[in-house]
Short mmCIF file of N, CA, C and O in Angstrom, two decimals:
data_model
loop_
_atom_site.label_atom_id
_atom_site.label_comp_id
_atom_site.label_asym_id
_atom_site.label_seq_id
_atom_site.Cartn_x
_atom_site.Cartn_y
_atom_site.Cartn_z
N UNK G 1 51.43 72.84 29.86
CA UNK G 1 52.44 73.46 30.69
C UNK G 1 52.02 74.86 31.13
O UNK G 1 52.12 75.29 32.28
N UNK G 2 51.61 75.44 30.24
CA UNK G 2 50.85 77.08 30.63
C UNK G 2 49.77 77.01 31.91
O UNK G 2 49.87 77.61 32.98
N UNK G 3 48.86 76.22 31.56
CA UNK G 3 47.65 76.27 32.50
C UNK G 3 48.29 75.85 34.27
O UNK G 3 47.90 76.21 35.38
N UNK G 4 49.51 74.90 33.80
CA UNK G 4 49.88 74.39 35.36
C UNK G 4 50.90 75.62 36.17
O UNK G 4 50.95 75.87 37.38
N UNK G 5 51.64 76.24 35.06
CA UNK G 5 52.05 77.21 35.30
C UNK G 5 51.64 78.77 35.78
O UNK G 5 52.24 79.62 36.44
N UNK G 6 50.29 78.73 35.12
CA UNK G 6 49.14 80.02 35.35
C UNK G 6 48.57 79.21 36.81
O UNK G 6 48.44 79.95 37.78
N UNK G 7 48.31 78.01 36.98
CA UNK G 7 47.65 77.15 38.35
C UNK G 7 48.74 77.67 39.69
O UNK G 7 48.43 78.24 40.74
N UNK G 8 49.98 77.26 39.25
CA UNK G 8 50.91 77.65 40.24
C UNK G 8 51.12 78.82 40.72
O UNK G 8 51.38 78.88 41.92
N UNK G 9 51.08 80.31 39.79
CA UNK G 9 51.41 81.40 40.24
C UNK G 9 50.08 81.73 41.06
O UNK G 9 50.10 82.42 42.08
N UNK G 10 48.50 80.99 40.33
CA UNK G 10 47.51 81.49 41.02
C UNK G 10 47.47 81.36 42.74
O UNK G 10 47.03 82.22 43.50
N UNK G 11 48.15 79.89 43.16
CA UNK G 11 48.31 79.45 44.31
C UNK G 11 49.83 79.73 44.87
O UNK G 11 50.53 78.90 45.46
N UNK G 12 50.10 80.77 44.63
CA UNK G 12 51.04 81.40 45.27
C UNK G 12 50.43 82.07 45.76
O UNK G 12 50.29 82.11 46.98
N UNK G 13 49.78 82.94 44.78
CA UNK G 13 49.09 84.60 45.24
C UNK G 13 47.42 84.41 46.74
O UNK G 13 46.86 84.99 47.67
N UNK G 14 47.40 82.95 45.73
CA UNK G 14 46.04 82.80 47.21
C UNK G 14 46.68 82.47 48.36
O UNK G 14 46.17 82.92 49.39
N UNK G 15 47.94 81.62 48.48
CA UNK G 15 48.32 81.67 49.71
C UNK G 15 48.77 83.01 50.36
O UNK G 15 48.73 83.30 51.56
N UNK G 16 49.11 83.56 49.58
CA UNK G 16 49.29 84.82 50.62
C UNK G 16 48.16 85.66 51.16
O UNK G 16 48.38 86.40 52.12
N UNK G 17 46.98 85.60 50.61
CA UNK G 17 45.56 86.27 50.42
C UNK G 17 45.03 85.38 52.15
O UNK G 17 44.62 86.00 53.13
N UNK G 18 45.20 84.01 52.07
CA UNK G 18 44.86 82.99 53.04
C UNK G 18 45.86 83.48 54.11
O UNK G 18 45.20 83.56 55.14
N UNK G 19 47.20 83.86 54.38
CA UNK G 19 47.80 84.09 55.37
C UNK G 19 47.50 85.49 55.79
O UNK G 19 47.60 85.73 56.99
N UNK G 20 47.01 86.76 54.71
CA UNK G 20 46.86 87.84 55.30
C UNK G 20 45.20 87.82 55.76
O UNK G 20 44.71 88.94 55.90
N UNK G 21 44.34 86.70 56.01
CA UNK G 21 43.05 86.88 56.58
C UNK G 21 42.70 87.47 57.57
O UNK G 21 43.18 86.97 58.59
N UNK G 22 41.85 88.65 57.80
CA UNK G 22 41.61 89.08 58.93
C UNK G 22 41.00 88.55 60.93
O UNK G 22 40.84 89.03 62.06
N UNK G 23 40.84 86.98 59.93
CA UNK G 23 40.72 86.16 60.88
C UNK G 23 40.46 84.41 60.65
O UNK G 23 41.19 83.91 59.80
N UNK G 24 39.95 83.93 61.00
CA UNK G 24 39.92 82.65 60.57
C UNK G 24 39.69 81.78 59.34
O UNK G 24 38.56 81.87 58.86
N UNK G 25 40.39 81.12 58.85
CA UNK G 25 39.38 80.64 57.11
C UNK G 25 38.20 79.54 57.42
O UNK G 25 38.23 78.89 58.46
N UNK G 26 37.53 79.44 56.80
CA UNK G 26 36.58 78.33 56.72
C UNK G 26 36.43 77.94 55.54
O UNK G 26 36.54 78.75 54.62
N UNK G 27 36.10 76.48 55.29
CA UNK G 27 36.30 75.61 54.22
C UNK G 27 34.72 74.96 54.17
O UNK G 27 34.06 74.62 55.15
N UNK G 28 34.34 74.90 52.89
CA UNK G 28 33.06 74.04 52.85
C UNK G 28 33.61 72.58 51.50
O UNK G 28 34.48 72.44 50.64
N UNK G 29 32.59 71.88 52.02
CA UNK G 29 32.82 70.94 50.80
C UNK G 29 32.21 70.23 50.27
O UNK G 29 31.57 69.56 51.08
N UNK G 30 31.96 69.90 49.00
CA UNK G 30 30.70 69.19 48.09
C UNK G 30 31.44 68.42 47.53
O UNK G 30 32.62 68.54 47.22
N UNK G 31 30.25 67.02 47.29
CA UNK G 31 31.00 66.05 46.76
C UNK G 31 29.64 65.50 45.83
O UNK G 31 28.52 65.59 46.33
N UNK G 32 29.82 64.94 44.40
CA UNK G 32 28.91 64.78 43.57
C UNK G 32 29.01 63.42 42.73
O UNK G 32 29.68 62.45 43.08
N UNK G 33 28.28 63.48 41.61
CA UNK G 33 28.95 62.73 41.09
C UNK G 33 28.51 63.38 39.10
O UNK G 33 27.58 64.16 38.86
N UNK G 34 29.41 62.83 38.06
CA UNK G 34 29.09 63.67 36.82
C UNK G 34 28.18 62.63 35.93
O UNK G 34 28.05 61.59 36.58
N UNK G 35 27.77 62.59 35.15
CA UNK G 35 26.74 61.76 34.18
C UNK G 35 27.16 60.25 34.34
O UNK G 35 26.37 59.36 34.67
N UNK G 36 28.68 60.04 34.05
CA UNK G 36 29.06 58.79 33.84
C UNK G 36 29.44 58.20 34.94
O UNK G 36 30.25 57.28 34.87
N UNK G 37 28.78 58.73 36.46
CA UNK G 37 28.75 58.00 37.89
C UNK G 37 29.97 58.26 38.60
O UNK G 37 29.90 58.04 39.81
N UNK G 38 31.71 58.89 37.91
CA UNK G 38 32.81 58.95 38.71
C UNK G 38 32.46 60.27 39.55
O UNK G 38 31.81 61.21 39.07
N UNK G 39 33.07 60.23 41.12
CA UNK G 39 32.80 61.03 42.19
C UNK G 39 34.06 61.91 42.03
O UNK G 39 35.18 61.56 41.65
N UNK G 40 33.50 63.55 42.51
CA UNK G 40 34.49 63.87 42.65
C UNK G 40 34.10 65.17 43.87
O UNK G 40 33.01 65.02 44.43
N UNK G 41 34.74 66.11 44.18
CA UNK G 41 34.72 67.18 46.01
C UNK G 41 35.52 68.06 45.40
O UNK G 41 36.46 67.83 44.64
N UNK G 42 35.06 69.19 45.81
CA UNK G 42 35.16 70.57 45.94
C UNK G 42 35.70 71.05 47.02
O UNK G 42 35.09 70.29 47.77
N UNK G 43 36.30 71.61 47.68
CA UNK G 43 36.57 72.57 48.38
C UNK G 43 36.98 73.99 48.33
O UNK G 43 37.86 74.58 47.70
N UNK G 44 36.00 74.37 49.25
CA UNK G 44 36.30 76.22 48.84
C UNK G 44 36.71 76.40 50.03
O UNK G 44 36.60 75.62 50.98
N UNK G 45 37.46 78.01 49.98
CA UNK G 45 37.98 78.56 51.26
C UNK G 45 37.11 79.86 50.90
O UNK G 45 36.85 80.35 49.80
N UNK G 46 36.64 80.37 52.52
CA UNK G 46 36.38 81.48 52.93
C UNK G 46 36.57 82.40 53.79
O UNK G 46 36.39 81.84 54.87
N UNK G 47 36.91 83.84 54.04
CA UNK G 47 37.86 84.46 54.63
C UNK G 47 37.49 85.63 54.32
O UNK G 47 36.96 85.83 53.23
N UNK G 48 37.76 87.02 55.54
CA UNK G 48 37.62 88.22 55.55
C UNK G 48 38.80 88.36 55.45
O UNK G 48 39.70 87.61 55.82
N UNK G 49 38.89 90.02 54.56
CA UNK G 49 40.43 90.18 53.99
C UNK G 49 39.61 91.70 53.75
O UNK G 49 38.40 91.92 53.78
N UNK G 50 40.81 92.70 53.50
CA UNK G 50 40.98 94.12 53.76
C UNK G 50 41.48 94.42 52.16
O UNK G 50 42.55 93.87 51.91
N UNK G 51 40.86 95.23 50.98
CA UNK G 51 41.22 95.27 50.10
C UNK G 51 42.76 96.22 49.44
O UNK G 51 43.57 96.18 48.51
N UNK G 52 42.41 97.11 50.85
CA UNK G 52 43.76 97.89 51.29
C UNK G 52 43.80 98.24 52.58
O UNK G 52 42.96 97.69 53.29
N UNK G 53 44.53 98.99 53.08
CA UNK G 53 45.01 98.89 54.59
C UNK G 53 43.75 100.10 55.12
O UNK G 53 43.37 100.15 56.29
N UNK G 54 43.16 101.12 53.90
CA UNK G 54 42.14 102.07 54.51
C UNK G 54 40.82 101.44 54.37
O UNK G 54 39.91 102.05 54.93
N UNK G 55 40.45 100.13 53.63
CA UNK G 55 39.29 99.76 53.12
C UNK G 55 38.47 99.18 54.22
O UNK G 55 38.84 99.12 55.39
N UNK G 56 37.57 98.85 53.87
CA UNK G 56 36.09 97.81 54.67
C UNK G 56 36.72 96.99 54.32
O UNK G 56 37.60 96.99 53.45
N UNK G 57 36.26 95.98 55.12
CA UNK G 57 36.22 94.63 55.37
C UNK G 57 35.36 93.88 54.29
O UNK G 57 34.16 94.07 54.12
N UNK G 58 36.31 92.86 53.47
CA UNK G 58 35.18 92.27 52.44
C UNK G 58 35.24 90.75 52.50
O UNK G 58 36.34 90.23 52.71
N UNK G 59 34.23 90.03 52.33
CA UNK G 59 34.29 88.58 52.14
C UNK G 59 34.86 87.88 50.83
O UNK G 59 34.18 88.15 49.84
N UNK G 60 35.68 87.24 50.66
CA UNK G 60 36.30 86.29 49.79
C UNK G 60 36.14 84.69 50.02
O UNK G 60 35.97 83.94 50.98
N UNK G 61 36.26 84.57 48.57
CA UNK G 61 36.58 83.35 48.35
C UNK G 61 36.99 82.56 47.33
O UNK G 61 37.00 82.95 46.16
N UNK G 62 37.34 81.49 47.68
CA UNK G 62 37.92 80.89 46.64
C UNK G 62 38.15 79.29 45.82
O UNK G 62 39.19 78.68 46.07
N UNK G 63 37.48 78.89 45.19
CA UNK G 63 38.17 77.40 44.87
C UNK G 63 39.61 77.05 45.48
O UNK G 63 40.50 77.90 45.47
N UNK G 64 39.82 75.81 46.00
CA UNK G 64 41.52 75.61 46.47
C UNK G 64 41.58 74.26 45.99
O UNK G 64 42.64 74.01 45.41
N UNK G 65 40.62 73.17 46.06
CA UNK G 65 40.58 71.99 45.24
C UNK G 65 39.91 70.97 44.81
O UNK G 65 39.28 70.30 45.63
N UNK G 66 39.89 70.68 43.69
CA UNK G 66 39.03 69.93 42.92
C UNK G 66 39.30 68.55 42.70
O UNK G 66 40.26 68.42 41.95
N UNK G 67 38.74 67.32 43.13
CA UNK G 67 39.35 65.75 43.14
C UNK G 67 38.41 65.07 43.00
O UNK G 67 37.29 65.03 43.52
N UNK G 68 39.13 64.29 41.97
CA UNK G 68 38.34 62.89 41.73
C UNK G 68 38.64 61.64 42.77
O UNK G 68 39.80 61.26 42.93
N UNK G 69 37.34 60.91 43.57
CA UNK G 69 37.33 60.85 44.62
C UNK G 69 37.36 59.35 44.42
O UNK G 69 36.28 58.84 44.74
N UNK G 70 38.29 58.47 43.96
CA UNK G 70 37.99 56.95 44.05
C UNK G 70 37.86 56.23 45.44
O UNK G 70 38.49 56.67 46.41
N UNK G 71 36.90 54.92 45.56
CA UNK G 71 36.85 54.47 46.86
C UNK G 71 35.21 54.44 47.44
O UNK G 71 34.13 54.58 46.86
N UNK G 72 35.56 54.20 48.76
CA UNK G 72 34.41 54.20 49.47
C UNK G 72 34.12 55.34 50.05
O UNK G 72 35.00 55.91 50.68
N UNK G 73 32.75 55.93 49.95
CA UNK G 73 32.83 57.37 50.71
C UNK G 73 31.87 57.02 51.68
O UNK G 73 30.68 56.93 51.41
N UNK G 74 32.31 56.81 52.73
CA UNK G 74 32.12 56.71 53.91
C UNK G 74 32.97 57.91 54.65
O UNK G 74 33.83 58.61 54.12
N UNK G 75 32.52 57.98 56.01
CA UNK G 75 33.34 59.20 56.89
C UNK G 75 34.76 59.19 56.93
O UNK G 75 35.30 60.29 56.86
N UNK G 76 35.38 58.31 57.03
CA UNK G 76 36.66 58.23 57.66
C UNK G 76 37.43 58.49 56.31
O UNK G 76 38.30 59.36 56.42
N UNK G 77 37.26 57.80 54.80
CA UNK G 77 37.85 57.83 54.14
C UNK G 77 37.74 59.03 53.24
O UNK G 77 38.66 59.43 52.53
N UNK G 78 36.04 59.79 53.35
CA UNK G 78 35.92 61.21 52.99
C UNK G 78 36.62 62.35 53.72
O UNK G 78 37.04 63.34 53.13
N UNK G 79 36.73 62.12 55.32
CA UNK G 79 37.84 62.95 55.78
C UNK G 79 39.12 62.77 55.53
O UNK G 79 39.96 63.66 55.68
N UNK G 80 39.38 61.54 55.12
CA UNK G 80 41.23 61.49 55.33
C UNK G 80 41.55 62.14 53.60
O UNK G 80 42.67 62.11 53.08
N UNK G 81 40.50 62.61 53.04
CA UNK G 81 40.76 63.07 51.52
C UNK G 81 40.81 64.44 51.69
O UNK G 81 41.67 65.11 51.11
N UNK G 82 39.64 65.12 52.71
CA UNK G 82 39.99 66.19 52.68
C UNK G 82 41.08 67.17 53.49
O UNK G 82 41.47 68.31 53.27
N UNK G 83 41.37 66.21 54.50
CA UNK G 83 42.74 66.15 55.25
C UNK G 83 43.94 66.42 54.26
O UNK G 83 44.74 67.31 54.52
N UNK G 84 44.05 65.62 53.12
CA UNK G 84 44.70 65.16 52.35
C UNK G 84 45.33 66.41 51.31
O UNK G 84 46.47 66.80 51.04
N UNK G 85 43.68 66.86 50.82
CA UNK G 85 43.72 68.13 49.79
C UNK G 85 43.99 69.70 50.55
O UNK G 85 44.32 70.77 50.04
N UNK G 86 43.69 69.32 51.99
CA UNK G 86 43.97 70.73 52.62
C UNK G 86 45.42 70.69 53.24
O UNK G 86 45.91 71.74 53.68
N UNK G 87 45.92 69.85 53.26
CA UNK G 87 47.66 69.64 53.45
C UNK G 87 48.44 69.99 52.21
O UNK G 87 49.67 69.89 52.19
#
């Protein structure tokens, strides 16, 4: 209950970090697989953000989500996942 609770306040605070971007986010994404063959994708967000209102401009980023990826990974069904996790 703690960790989902520490998960939740974390993704409060990044959404607001993601809405105050100085301009566009960009997302990358990796997809792997672990010793025992189950697949799973990454997605990070990246974004210029102002550390205070007098500061430089700094690059961020951030983990936003981590999934275990059952199925066929082919195009259509690897996009409709990450469609999925970025909704």
């Amino acid at each position: 209950e703690m960790v989902i609770k520490q998960w939740q306040e974390y993704f409060l605070a990044l959404k607001k970090d993601l809405a105050n971007a100085q301009g566009k986010v960009c997302f990358t994404s990796d997809l792997w697989s672990d010793q025992k063959l189950r697949p799973f994708m990454a997605i990070t967000a990246h974004w210029i953000a102002r550390a205070n209102k007098d500061s430089m401009l700094v690059l961020k980023t951030a983990l936003i989500a981590f999934h275990h990826i059952p199925g066929n990974h082919d195009g259509q069904s690897l996009g409709s996942m990450i469609l999925y996790l970025l909704d």
